[in-house]
JSON list of C-alpha atoms in Angstrom, two decimals:
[
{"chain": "V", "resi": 1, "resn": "UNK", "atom": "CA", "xyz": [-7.41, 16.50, -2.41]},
{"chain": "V", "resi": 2, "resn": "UNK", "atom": "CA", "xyz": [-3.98, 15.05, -3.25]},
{"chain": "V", "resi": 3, "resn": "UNK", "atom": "CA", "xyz": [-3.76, 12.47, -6.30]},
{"chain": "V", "resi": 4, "resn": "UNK", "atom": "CA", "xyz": [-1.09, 10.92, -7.61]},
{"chain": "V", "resi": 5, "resn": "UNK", "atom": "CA", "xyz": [-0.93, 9.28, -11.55]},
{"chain": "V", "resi": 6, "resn": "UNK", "atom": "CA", "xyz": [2.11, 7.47, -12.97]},
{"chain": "V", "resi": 7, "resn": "UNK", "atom": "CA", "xyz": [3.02, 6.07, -16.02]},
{"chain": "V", "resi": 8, "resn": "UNK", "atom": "CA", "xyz": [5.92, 4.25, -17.91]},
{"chain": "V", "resi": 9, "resn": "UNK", "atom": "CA", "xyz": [6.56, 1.42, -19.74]},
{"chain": "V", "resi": 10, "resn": "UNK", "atom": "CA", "xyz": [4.43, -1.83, -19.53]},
{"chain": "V", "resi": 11, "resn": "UNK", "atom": "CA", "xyz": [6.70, -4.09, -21.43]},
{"chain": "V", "resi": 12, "resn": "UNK", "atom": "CA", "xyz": [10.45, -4.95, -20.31]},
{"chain": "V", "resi": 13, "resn": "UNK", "atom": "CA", "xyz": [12.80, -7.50, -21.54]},
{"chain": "V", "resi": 14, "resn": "UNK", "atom": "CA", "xyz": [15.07, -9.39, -18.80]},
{"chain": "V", "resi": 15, "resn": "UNK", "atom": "CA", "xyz": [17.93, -7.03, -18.20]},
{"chain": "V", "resi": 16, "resn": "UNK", "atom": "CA", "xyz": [16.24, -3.73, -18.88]},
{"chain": "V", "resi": 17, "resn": "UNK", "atom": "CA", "xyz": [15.84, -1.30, -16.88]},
{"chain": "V", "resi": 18, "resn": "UNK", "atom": "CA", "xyz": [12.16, -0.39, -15.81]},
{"chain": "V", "resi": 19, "resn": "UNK", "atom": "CA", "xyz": [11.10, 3.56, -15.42]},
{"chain": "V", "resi": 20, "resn": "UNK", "atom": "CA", "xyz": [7.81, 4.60, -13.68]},
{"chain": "V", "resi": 21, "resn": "UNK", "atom": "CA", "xyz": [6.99, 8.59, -12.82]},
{"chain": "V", "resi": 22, "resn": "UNK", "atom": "CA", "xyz": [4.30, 9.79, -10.73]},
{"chain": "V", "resi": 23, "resn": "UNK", "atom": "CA", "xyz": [2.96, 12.83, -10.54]},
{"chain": "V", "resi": 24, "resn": "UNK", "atom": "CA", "xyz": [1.86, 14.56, -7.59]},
{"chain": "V", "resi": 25, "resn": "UNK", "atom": "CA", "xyz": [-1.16, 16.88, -8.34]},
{"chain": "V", "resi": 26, "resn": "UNK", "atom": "CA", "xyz": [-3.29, 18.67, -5.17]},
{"chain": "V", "resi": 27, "resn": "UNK", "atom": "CA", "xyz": [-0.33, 18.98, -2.83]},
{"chain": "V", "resi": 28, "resn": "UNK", "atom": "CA", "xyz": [2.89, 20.04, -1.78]},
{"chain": "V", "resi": 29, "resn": "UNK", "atom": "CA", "xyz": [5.76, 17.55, -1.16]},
{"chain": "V", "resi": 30, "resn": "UNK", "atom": "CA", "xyz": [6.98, 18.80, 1.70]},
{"chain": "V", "resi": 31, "resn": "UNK", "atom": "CA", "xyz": [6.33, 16.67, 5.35]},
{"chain": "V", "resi": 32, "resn": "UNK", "atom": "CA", "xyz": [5.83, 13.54, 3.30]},
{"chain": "V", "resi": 33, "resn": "UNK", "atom": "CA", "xyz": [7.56, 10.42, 1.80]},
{"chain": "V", "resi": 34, "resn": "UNK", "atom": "CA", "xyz": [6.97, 9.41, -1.88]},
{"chain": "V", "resi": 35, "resn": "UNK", "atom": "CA", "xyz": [6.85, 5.42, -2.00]},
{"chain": "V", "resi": 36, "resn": "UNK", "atom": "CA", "xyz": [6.60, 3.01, -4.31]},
{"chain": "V", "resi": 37, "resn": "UNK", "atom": "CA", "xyz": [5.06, -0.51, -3.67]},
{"chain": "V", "resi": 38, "resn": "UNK", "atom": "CA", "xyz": [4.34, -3.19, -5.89]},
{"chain": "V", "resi": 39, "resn": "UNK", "atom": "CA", "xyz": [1.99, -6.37, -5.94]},
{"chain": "V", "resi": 40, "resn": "UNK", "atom": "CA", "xyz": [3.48, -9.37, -7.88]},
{"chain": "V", "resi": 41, "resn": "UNK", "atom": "CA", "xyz": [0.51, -11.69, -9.51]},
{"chain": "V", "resi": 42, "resn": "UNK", "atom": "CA", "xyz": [-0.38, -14.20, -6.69]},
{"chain": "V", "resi": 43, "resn": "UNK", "atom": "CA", "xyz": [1.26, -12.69, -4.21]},
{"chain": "V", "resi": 44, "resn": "UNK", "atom": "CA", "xyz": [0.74, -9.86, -2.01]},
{"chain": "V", "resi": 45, "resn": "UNK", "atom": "CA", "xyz": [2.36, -6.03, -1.61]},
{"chain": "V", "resi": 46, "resn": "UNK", "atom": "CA", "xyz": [5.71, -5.30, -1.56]},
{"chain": "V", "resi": 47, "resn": "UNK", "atom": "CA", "xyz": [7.38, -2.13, -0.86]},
{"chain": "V", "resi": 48, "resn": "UNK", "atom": "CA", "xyz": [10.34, -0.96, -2.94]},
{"chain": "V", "resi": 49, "resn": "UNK", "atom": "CA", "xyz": [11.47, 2.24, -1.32]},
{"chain": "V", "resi": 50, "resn": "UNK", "atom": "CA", "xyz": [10.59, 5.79, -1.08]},
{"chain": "V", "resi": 51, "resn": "UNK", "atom": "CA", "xyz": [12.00, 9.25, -0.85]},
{"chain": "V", "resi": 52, "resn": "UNK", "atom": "CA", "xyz": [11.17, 12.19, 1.31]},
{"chain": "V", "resi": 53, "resn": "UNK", "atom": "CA", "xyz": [11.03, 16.11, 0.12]},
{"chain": "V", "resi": 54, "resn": "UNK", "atom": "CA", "xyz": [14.55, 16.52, 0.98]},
{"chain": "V", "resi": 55, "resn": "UNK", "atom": "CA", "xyz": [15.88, 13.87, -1.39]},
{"chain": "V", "resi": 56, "resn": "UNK", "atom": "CA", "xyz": [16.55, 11.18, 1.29]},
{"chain": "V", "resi": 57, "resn": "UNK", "atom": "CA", "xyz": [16.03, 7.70, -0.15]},
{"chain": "V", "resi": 58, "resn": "UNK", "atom": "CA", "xyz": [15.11, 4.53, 1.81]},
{"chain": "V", "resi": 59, "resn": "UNK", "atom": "CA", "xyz": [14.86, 1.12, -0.03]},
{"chain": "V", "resi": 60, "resn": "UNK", "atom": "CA", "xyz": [13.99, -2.57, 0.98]},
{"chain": "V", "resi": 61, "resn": "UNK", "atom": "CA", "xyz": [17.30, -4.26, 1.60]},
{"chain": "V", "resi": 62, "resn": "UNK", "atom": "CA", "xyz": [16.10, -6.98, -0.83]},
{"chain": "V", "resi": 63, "resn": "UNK", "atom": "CA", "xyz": [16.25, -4.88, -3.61]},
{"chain": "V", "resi": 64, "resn": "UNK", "atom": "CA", "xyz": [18.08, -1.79, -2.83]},
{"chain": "V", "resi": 65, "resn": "UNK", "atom": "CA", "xyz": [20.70, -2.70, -5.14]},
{"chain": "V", "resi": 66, "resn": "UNK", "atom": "CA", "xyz": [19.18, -2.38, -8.07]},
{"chain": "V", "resi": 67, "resn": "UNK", "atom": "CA", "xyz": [16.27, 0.48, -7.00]},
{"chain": "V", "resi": 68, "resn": "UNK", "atom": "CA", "xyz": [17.02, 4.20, -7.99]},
{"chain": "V", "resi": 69, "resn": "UNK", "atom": "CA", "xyz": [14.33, 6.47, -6.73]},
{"chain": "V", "resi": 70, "resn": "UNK", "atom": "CA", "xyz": [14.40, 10.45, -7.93]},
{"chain": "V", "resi": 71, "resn": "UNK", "atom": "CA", "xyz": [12.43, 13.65, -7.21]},
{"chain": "V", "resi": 72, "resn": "UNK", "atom": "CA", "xyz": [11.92, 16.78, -9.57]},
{"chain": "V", "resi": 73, "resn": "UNK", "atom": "CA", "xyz": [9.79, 19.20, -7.11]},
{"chain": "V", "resi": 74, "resn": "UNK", "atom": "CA", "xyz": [10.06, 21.59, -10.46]},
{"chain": "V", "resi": 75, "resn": "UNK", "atom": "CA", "xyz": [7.26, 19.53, -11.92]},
{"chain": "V", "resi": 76, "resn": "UNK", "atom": "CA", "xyz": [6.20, 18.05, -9.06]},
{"chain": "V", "resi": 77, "resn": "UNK", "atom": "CA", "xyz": [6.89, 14.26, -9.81]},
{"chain": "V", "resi": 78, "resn": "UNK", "atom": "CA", "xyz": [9.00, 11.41, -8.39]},
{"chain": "V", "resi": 79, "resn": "UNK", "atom": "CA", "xyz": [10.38, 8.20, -10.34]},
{"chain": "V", "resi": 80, "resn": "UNK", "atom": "CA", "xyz": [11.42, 4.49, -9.92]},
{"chain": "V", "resi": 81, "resn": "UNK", "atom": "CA", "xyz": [14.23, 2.84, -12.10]},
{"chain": "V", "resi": 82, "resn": "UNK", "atom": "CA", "xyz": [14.39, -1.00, -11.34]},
{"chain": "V", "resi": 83, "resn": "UNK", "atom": "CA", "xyz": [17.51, -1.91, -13.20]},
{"chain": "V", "resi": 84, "resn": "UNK", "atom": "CA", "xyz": [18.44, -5.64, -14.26]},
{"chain": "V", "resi": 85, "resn": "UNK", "atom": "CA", "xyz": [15.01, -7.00, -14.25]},
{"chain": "V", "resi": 86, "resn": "UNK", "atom": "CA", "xyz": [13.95, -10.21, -14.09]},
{"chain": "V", "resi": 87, "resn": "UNK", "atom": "CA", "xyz": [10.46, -12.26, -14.68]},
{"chain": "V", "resi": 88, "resn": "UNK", "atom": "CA", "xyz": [10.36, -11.71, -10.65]},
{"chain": "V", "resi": 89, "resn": "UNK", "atom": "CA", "xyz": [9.97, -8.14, -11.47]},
{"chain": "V", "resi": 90, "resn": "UNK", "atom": "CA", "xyz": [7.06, -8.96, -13.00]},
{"chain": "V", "resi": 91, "resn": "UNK", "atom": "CA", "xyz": [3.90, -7.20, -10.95]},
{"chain": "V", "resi": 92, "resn": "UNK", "atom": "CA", "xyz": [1.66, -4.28, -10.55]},
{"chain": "V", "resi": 93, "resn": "UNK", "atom": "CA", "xyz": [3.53, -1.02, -9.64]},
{"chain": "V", "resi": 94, "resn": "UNK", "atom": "CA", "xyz": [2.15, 1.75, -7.35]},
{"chain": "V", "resi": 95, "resn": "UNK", "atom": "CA", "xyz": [2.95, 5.08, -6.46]},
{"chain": "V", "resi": 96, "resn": "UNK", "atom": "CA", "xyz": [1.79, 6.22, -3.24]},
{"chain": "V", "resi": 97, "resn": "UNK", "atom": "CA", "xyz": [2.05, 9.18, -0.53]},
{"chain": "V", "resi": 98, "resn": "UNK", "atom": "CA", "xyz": [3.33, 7.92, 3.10]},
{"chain": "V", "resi": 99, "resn": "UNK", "atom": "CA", "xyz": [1.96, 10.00, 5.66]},
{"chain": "V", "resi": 100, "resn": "UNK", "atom": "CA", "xyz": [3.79, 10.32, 9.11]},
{"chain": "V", "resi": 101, "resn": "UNK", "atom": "CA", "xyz": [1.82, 11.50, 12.59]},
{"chain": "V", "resi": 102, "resn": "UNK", "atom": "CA", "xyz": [4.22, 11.00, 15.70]},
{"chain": "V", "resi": 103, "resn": "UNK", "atom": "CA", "xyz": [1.39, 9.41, 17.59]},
{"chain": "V", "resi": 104, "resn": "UNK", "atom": "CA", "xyz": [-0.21, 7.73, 15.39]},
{"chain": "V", "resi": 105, "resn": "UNK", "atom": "CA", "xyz": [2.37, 6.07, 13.11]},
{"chain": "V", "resi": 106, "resn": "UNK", "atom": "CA", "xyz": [2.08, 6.07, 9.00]},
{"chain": "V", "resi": 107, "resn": "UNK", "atom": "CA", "xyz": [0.09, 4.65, 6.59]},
{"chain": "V", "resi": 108, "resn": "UNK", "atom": "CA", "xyz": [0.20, 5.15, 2.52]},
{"chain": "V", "resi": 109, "resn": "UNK", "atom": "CA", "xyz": [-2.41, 7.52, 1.14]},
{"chain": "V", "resi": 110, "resn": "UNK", "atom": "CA", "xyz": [-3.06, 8.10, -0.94]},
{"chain": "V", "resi": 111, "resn": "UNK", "atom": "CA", "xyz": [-2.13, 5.56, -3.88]},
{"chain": "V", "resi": 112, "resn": "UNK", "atom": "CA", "xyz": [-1.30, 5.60, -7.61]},
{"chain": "V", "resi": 113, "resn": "UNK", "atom": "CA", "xyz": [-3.74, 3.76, -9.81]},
{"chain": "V", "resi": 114, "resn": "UNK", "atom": "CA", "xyz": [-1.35, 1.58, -10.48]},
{"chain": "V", "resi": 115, "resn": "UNK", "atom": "CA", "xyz": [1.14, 0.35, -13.66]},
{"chain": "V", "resi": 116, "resn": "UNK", "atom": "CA", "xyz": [1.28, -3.12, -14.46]},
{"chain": "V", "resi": 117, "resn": "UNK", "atom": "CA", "xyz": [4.97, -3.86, -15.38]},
{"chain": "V", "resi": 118, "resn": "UNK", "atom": "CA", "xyz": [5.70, -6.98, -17.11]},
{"chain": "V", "resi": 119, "resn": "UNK", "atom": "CA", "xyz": [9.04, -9.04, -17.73]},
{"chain": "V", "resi": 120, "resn": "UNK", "atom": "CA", "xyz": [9.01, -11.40, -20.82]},
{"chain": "V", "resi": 121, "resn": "UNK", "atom": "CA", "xyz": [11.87, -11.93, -23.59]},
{"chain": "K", "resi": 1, "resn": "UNK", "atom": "CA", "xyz": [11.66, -8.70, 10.21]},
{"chain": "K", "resi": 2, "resn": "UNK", "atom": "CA", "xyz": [8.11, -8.53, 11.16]},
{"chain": "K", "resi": 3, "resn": "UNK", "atom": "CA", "xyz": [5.89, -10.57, 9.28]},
{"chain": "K", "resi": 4, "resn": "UNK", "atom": "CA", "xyz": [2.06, -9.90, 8.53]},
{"chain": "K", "resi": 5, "resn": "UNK", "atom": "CA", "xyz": [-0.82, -12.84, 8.51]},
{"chain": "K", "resi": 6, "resn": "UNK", "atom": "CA", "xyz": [-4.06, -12.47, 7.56]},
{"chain": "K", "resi": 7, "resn": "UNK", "atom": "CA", "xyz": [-6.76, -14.95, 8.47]},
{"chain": "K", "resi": 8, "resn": "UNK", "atom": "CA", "xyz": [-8.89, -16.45, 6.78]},
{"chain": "K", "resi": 9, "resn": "UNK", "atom": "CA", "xyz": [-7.38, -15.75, 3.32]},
{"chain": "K", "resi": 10, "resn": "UNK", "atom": "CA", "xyz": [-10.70, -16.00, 1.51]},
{"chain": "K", "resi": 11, "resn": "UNK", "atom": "CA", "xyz": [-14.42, -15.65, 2.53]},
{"chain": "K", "resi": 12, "resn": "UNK", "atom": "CA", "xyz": [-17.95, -15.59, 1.33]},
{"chain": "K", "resi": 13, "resn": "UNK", "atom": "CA", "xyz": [-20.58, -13.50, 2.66]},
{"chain": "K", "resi": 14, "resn": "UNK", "atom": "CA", "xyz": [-23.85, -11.94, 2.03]},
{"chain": "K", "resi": 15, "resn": "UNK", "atom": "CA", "xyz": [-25.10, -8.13, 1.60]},
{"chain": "K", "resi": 16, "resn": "UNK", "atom": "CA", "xyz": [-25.85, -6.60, 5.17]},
{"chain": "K", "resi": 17, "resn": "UNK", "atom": "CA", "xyz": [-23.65, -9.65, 6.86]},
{"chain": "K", "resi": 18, "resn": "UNK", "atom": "CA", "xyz": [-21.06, -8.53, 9.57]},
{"chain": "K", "resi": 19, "resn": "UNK", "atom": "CA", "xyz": [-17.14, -9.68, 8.47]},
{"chain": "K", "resi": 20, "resn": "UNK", "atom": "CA", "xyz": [-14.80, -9.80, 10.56]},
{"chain": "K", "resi": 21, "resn": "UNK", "atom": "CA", "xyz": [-10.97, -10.01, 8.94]},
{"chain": "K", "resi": 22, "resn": "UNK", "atom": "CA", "xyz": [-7.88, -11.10, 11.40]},
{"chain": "K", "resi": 23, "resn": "UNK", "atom": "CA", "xyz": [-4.61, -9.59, 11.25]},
{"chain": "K", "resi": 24, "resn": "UNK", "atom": "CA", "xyz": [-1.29, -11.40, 13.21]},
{"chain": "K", "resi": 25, "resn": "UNK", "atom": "CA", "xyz": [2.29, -9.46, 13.76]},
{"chain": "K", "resi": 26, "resn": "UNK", "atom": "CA", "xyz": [4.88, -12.12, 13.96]},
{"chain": "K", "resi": 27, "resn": "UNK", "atom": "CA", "xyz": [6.09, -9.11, 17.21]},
{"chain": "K", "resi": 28, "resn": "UNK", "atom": "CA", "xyz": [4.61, -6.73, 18.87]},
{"chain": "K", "resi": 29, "resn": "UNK", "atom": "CA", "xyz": [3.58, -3.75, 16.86]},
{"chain": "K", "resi": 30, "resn": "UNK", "atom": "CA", "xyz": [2.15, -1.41, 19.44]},
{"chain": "K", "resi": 31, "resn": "UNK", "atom": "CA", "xyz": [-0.91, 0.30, 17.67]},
{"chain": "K", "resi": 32, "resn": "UNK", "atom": "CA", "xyz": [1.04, 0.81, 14.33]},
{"chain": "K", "resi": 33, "resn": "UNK", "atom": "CA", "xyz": [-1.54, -1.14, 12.12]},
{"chain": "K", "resi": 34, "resn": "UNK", "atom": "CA", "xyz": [-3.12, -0.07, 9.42]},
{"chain": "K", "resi": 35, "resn": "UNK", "atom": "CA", "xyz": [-6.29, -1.38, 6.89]},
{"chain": "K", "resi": 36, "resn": "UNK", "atom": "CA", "xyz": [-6.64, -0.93, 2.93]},
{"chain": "K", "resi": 37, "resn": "UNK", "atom": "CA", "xyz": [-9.05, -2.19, 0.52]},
{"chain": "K", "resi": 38, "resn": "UNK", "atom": "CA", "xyz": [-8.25, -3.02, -2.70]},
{"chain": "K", "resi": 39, "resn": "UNK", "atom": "CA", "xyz": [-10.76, -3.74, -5.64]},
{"chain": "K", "resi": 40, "resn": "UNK", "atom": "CA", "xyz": [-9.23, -5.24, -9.15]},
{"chain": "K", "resi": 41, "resn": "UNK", "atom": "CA", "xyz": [-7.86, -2.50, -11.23]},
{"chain": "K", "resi": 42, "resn": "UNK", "atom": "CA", "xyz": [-7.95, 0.31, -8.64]},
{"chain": "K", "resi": 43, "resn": "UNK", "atom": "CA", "xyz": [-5.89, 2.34, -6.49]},
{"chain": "K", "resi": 44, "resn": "UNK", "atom": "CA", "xyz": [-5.42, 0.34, -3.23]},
{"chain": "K", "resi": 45, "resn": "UNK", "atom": "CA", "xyz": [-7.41, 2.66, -0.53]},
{"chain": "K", "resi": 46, "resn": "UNK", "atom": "CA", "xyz": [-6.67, 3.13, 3.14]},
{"chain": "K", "resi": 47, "resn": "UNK", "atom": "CA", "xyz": [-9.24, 2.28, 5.21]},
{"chain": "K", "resi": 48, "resn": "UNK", "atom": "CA", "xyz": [-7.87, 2.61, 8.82]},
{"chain": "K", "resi": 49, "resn": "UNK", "atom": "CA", "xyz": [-4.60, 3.59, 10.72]},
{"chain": "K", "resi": 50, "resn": "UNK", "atom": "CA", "xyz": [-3.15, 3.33, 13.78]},
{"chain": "K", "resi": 51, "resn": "UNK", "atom": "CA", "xyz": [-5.74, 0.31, 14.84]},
{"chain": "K", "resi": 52, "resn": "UNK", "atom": "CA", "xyz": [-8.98, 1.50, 15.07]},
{"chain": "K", "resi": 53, "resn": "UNK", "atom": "CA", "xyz": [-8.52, 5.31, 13.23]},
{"chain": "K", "resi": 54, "resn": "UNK", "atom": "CA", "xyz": [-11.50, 5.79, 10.66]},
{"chain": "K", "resi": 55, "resn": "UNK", "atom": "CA", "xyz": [-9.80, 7.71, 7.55]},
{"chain": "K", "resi": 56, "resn": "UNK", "atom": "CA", "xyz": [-11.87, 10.55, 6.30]},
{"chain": "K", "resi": 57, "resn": "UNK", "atom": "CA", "xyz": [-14.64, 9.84, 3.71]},
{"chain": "K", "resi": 58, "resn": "UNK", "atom": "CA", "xyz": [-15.09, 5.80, 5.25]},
{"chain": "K", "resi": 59, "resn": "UNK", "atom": "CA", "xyz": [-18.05, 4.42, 6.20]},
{"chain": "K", "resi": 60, "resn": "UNK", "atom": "CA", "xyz": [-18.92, 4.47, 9.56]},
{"chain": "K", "resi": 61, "resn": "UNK", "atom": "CA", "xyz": [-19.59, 0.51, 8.85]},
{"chain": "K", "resi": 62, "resn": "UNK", "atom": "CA", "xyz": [-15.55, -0.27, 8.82]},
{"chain": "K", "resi": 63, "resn": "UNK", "atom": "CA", "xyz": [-13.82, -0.34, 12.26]},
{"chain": "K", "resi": 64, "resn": "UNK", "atom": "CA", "xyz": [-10.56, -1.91, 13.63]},
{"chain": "K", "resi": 65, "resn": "UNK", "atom": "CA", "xyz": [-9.53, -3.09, 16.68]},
{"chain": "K", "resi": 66, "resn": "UNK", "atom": "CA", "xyz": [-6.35, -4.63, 18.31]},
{"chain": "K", "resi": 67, "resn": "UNK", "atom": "CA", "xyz": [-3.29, -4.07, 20.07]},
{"chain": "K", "resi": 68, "resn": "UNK", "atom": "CA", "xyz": [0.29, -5.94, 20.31]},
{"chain": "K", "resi": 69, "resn": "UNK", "atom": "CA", "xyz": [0.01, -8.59, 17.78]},
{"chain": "K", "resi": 70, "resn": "UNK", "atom": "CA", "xyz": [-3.62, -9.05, 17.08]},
{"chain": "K", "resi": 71, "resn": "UNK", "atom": "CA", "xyz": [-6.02, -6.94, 15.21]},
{"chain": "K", "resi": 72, "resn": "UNK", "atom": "CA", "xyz": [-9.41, -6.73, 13.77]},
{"chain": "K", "resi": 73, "resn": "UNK", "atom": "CA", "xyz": [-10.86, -5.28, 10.71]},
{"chain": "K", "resi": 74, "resn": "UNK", "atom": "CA", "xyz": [-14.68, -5.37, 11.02]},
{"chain": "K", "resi": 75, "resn": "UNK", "atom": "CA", "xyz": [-17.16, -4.89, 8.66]},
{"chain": "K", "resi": 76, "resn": "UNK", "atom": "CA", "xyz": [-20.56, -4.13, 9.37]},
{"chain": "K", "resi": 77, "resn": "UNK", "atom": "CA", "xyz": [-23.47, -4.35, 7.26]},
{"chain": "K", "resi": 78, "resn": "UNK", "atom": "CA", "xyz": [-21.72, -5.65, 4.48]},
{"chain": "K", "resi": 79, "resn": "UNK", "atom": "CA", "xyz": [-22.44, -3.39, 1.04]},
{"chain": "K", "resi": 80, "resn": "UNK", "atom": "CA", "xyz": [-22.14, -4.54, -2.84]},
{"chain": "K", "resi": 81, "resn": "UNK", "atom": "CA", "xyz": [-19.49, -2.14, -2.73]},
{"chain": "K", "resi": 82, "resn": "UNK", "atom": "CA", "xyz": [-17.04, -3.76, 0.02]},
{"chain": "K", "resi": 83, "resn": "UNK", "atom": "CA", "xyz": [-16.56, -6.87, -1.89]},
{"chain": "K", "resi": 84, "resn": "UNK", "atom": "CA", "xyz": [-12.86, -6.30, -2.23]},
{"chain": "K", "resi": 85, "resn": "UNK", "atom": "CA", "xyz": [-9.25, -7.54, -1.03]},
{"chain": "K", "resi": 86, "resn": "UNK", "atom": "CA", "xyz": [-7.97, -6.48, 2.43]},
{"chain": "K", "resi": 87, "resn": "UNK", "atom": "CA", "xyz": [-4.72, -5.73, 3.46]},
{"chain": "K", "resi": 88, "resn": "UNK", "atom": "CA", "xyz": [-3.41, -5.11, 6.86]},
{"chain": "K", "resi": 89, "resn": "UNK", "atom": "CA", "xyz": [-0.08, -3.48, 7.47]},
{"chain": "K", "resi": 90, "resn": "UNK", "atom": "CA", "xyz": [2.20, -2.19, 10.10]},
{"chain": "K", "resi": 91, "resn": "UNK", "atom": "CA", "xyz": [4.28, 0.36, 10.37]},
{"chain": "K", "resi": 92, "resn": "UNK", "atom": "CA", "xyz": [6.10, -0.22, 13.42]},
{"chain": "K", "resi": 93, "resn": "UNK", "atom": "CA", "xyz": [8.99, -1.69, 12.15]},
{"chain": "K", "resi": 94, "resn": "UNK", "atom": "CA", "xyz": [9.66, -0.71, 8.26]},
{"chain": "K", "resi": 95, "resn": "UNK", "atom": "CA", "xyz": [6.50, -1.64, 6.30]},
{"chain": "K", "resi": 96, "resn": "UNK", "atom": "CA", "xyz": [5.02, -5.28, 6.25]},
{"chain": "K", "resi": 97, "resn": "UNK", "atom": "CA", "xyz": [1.81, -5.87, 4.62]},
{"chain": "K", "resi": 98, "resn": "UNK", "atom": "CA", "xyz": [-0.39, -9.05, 5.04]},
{"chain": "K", "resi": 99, "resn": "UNK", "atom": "CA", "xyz": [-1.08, -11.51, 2.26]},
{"chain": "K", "resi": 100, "resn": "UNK", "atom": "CA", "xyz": [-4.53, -10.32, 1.82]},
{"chain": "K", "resi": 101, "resn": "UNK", "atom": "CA", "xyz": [-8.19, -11.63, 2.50]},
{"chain": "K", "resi": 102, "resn": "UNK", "atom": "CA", "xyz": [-10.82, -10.84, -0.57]},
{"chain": "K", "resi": 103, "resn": "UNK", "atom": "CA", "xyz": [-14.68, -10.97, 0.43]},
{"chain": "K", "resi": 104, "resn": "UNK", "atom": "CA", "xyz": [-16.34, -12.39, -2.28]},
{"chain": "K", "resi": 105, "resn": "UNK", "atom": "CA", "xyz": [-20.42, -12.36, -3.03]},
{"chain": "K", "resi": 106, "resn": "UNK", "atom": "CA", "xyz": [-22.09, -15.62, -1.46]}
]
């Protein structure tokens, strides 16, 4: 059974950069996209972008500028970097596994437990 | 862009009640919907894809229905342990999710 745990700092100041890994432990990369979505306080789920096992890197328009989004298949693990943040950045960051049938769609699963990432000076 | 709504955003039922949770694409989105539950402080989990698709290890009690822009997440013989936030989301076009309905304990 696939899992996925992340980590990385909780704490940023406005103008940092944020950094989240996730670690993929049960399964193999390959056939899959690595995503990561977050959930602002009060507000629902976002997605940020993802990458698939060949290093190809899709990103929501709204914050593609600033979204960097790496895989090391040596240790099995993928990573966000958010750069410039801002309070808005403020939220609960998840890792998550996108799974794609051709008839059926895709759907995320399974998720990270989740980092909460917060913006404050 | 598609855009997700979720209706109502709140509700209030009893153990063994039946829920029933709305989901509205602003477009059509074929059968590309999925369901997750979320409780506070844990991984969000999926529930259903492609409309009415039981993932492996859910109770028999969740089910989804739908097509085109409306959809259904139903809950049957509500458990203590389904009192959680719902989230529909489609993955026709890129990856909208809705805002979210959370069953609470009447």
């Amino acid at each position: 059974q696939v899992q996925l745990q992340q980590w990385g700092a909780g704490l940023l100041k406005p103008s940092e950069t944020l950094s989240l890994t996730c670690a993929v432990y049960g399964g193999s990369f390959s056939g899959f996209s690595w995503t990561w979505i977050r959930r602002p306080p009060g507000k629902g789920l976002e997605y940020i972008g993802e990458i698939n096992h060949s290093g190809s890197i899709h990103s929501n328009p709204s914050l593609k500028s600033r979204v960097t989004i790496s895989l090391d298949t040596s240790k099995n693990q993928f990573s966000l970097e958010l750069s410039s943040v801002t309070a808005a950045d403020t939220a609960v960051y998840y890792c998550a596994r996108r799974v794609i049938q051709i008839l059926n769609g895709n759907w995320f699963d399974p998720w990270g437990q989740g980092a909460l990432v917060t913006v404050s000076s | 862009d598609i855009q997700m709504t979720q209706s109502p955003p709140s509700l209030s039922a009893s153990v063994g009640d039946r829920v029933t949770i709305t989901c509205r694409a602003s477009q059509g989105v074929n059968k590309y919907l999925n369901w997750y539950q979320h409780k506070p402080g844990k991984a969000p989990m999926l529930l259903i894809y492609s409309t009415s698709s039981l993932q492996s290890g859910v109770p028999s009690r969740f089910s989804g229905s739908g097509s085109g822009t409306n959809f259904t997440l139903t809950i049957s013989n509500l458990q203590p342990e389904d009192f959680a936030t719902y989230y529909c989301q489609q993955s026709y076009s890129s990856f909208a999710f809705g805002p979210g309905t959370t069953v609470t304990i009447k």
